[in-house]
Short mmCIF file of C-alpha atoms and ligand atoms in Angstrom, two decimals:
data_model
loop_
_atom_site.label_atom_id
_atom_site.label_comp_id
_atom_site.label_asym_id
_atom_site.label_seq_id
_atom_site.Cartn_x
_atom_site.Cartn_y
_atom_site.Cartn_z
CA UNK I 181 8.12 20.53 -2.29
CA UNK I 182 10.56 17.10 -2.00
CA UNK I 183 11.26 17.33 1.69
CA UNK I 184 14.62 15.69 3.21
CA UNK I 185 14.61 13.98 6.13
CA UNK I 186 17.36 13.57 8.93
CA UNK I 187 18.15 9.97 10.56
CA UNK I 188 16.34 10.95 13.51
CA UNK I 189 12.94 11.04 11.27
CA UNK I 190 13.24 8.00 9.58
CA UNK I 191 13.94 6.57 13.08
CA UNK I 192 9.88 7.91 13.87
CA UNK I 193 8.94 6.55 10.30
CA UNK I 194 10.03 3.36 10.92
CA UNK I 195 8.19 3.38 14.02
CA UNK I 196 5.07 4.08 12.27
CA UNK I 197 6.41 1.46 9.22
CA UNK I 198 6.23 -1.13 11.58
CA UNK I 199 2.88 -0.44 13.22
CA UNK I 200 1.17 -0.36 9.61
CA UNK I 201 2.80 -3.77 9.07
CA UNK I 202 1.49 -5.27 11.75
CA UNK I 203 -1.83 -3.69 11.10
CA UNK I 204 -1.89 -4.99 7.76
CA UNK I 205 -0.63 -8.28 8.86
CA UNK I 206 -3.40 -8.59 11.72
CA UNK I 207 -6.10 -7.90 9.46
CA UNK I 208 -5.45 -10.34 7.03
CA UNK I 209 -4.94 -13.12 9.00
CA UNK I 210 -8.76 -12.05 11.00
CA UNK I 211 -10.10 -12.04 7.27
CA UNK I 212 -12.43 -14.91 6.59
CA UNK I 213 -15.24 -15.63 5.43
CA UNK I 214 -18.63 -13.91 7.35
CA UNK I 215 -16.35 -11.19 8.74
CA UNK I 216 -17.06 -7.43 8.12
CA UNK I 217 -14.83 -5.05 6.45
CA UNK I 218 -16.16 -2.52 9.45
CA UNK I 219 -15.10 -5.21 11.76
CA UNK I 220 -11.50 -5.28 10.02
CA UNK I 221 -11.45 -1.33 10.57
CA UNK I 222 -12.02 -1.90 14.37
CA UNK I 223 -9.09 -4.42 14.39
CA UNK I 224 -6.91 -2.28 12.77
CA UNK I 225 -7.30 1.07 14.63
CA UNK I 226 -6.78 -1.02 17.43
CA UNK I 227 -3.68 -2.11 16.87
CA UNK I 228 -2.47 1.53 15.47
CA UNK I 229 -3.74 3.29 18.94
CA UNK I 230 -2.12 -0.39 21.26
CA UNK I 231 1.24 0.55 19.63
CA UNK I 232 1.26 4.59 20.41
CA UNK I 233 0.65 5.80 16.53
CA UNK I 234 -2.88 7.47 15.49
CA UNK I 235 -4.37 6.65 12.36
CA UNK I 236 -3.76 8.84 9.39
CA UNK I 237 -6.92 8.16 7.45
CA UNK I 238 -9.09 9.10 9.83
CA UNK I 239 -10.69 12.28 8.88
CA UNK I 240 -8.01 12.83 6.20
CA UNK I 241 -10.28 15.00 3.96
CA UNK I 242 -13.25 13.83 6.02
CA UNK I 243 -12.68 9.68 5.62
CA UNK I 244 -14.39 8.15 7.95
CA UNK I 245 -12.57 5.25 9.08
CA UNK I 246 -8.48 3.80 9.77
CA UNK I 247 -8.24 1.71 6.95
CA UNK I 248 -8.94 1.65 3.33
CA UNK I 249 -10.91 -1.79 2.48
CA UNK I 250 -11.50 -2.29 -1.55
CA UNK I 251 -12.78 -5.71 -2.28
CA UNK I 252 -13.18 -7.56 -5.95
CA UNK I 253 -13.40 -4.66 -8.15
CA UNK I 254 -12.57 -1.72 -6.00
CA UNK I 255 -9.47 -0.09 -6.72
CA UNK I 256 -8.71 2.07 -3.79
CA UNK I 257 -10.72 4.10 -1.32
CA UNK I 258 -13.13 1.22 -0.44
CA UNK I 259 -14.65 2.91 2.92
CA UNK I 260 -14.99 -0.06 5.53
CA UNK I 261 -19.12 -1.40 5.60
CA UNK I 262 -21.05 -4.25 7.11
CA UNK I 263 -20.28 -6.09 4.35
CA UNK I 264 -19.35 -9.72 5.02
CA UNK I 265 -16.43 -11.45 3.42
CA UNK I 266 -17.02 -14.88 1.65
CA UNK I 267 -15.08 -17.33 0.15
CA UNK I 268 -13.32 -16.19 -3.54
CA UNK I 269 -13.44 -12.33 -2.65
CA UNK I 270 -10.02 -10.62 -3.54
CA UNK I 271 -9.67 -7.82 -0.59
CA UNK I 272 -7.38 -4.98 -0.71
CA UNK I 273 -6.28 -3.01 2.98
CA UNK I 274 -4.61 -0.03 2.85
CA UNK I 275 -3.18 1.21 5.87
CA UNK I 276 -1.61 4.44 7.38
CA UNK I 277 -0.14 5.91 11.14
CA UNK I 278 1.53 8.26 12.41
CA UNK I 279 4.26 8.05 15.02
CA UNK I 280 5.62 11.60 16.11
CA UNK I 281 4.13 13.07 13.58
CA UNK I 282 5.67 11.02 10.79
CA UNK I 283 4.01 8.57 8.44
CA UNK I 284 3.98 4.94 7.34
CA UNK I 285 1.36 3.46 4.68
CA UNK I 286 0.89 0.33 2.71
CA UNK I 287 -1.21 -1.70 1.38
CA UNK I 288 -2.29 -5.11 0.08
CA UNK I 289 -4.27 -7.77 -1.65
CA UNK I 290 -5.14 -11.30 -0.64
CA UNK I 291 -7.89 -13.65 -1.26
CA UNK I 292 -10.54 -15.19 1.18
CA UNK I 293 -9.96 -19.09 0.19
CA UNK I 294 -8.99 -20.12 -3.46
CA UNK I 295 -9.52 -18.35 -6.26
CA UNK I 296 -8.88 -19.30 -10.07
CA UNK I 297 -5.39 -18.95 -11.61
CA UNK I 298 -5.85 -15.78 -13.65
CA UNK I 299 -6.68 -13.87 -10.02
CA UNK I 300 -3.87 -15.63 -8.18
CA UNK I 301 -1.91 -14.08 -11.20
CA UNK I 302 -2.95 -10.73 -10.72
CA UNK I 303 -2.47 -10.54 -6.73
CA UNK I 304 1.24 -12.12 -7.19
CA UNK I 305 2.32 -9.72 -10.23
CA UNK I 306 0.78 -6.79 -8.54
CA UNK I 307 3.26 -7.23 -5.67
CA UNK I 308 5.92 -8.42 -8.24
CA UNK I 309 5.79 -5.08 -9.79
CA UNK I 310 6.24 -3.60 -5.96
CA UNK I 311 9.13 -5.22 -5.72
CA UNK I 312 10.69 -4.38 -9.25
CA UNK I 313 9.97 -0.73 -8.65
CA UNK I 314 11.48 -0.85 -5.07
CA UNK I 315 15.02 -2.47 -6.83
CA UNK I 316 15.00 0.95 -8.73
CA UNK I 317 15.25 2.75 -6.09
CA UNK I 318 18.73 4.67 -5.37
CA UNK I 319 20.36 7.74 -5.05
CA UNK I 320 20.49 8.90 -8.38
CA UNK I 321 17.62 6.65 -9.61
CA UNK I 322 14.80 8.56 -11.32
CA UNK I 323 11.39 8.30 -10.91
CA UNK I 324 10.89 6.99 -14.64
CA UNK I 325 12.91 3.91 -13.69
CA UNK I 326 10.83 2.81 -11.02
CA UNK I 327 7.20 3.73 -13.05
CA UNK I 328 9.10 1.78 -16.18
CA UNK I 329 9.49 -1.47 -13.90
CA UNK I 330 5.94 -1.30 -12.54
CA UNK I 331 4.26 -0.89 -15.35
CA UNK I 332 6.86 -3.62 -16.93
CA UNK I 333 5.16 -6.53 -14.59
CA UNK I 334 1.73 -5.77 -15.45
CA UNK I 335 2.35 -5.52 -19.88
CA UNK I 336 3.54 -8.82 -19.33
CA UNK I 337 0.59 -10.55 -18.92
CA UNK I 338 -2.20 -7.76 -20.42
CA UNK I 339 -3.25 -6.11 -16.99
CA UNK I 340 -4.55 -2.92 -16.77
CA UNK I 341 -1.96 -0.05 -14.91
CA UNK I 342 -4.66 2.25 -13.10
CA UNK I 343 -3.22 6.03 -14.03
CA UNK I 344 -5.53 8.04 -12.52
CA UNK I 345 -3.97 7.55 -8.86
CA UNK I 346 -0.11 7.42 -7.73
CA UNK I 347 2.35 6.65 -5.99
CA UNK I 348 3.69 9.87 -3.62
CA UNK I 349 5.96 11.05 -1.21
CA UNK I 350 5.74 10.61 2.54
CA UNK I 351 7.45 12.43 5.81
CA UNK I 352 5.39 14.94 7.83
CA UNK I 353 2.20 14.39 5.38
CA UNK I 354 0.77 11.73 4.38
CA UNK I 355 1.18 13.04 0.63
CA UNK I 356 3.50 14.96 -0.47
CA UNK I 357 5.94 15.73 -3.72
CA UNK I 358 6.89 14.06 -5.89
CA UNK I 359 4.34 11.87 -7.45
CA UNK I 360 5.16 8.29 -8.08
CA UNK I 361 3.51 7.00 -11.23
CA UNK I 362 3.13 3.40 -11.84
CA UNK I 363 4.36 3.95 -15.74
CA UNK I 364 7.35 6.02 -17.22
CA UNK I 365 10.49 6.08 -19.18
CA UNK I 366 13.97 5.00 -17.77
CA UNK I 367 16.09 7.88 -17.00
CA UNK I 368 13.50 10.37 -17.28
CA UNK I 369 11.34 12.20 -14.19
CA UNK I 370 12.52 14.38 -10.87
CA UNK I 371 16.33 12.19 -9.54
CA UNK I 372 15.77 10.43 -6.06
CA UNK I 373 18.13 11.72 -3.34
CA UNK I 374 19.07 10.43 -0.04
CA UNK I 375 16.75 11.73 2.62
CA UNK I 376 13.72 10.79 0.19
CA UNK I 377 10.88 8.81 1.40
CA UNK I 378 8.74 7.82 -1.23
CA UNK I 379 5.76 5.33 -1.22
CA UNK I 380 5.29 2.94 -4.31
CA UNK I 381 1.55 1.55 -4.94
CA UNK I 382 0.84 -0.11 -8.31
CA UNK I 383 -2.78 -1.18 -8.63
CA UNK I 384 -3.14 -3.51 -11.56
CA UNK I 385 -7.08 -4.35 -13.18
CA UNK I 386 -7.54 -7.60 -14.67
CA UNK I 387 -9.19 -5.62 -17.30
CA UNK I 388 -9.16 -2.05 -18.69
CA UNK I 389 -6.94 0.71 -16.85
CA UNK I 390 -10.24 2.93 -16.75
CA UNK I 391 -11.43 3.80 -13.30
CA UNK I 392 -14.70 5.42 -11.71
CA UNK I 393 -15.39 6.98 -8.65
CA UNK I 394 -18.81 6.01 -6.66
CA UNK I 395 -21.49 8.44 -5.62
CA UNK I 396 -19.90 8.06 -1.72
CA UNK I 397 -17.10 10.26 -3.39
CA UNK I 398 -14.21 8.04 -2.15
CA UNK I 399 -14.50 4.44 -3.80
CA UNK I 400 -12.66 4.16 -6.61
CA UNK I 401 -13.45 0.88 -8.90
CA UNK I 402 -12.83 -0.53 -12.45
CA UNK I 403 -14.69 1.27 -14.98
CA UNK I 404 -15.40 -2.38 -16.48
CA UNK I 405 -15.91 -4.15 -12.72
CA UNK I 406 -12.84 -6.29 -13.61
CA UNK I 407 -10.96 -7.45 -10.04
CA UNK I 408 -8.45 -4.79 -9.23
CA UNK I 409 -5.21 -5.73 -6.68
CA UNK I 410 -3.28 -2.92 -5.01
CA UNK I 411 0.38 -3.36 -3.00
CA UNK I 412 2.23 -0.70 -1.50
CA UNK I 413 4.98 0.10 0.88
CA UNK I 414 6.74 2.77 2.40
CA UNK I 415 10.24 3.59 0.95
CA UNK I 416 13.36 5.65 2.34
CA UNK I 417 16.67 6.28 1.06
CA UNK I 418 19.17 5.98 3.50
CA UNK I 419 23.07 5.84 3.40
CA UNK I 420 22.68 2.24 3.09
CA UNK I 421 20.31 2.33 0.38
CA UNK I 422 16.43 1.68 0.10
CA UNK I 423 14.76 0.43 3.71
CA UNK I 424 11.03 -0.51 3.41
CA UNK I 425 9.77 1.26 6.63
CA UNK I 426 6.62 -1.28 6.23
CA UNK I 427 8.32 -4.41 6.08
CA UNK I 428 7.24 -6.46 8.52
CA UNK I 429 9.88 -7.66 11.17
CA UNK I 430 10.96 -11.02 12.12
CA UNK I 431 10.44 -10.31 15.28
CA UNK I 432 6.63 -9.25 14.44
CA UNK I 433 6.06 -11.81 12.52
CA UNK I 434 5.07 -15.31 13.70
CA UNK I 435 8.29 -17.05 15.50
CA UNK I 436 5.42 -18.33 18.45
CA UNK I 437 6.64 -21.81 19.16
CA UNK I 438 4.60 -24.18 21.06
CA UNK I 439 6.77 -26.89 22.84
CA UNK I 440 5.38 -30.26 22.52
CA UNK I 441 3.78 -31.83 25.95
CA UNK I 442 5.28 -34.98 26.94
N1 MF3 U 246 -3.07 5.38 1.73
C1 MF3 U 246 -3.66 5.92 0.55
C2 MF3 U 246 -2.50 6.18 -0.37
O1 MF3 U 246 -1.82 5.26 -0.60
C3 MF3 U 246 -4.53 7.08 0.82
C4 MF3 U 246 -5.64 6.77 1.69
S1 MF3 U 246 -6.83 7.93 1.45
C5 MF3 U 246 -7.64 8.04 2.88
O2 MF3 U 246 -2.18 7.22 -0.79
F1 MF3 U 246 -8.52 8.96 2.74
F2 MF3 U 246 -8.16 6.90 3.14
F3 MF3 U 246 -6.84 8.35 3.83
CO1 CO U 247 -0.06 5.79 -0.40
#
């Protein structure tokens, strides 16, 4: 069931938006090399419970930690471990809180230090395609339009559109109708309405679309180990149009100025 939401609700979701952004934000700037994804997971649930939200992924299903953390050829899913970041790792953090009992979640890629060109590519078209899909999004818009744009971004330079896992709608739940694919037709699929949140998450592969899931149940990765970059944000349609609830603000993001002595 599509579930429509009231200005006051969006109000709570953008209350939750922000908190993931800042979450997501946080973690990627304490990223580096030698630090643990586990130690990541701390940060982050920090900043979720500092800011009055809960996380969503904890326990969701039985997932045992705030934040999803996929590095190098993990999709999605990656469960936060002792493993230590070094320098050429692509990381993806996926994010989720709740403020009032309404959702935000995103997610995103980055590298630890430089990596070659063709990986660079991947991370910057992955979030390219975010953005395409999130221009398709209107009253009236339908689901096939954003999928189409996606998936549009990624055929342009041979990178695999993972399938298997979606985009979905938000509100109350985490997950809820309709699914978002990252592929479709123009004009075709369920219409988007005002009152609609809906979250958008492309994960491109360098390689193959194929994915498998580990023995842990949860981490998803390329069937062919091929890096894997995932971006996604937190959508809802308003009177004024699309507002990315996960957007980080100005005001949250770094305007610290440090007045020269002397
Ligand atoms: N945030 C993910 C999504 O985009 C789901 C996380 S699964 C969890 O749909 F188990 F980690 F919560
Ligand atoms: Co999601």
């Amino acid at each position: 069931m599509i579930t429509i939401k009231s200005r006051k609700e969006f109000e709570k979701m953008a209350v939750a938006g922000q908190t993931v952004a800042v979450v997501l934000e946080t973690v990627k700037r304490a990223a580096g090399p030698g630090v643990s994804l586990k130690e990541l997971d701390a940060i982050a649930a920090e900043v979720i419970r500092s800011r009055g939200c809960t996380p969503s992924f904890l326990g969701y299903h039985g997932y045992p930690a705030s934040i999803c953390t996929s590095p190098n050829s993990v999709i999605v899913h990656g469960i936060p471990s002792d493993y230590r970041l070094i320098e050429g790792d692509v990381l993806s953090v996926d994010a989720g809180a709740i403020f009032e009992g309404f959702h935000g979640d995103a997610a995103i890629t980055f590298s630890v230090g430089e990596v070659p060109p063709e990986v660079k590519l991947l991370i910057d078209t992955t979030e390219r395609a975010l953005t395409a899909g999130i221009a398709q999004v209107k009253s009236g818009a339908r689901l096939g339009d954003i999928g189409y744009a996606v998936e549009t971004e990624a055929h342009r330079h041979g990178f695999g559109v993972v399938r298997e896992y979606v985009g979905h709608g938000i509100g109350r739940q985490m997950h809820e109708d309709p699914q978002v694919p990252n592929y479709g037709k123009p004009g075709m699929g369920t219409k988007i309405r005002k009152g609609m949140a809906i979250c958008i998450e492309p994960m491109f592969n360098l390689g193959g679309h194929e994915t498998a899931v580990e023995p842990d149940g949860w981490t998803v990765v390329t069937a062919d180990g091929s890096l894997s970059a995932h971006f996604e944000h937190t959508i809802a349609v308003t009177d004024r149009g699309p507002k990315i609830t996960t957007l980080l603000a100005a005001a949250e993001d770094d305007l610290a100025v440090t007045p020269a002595s002397g």
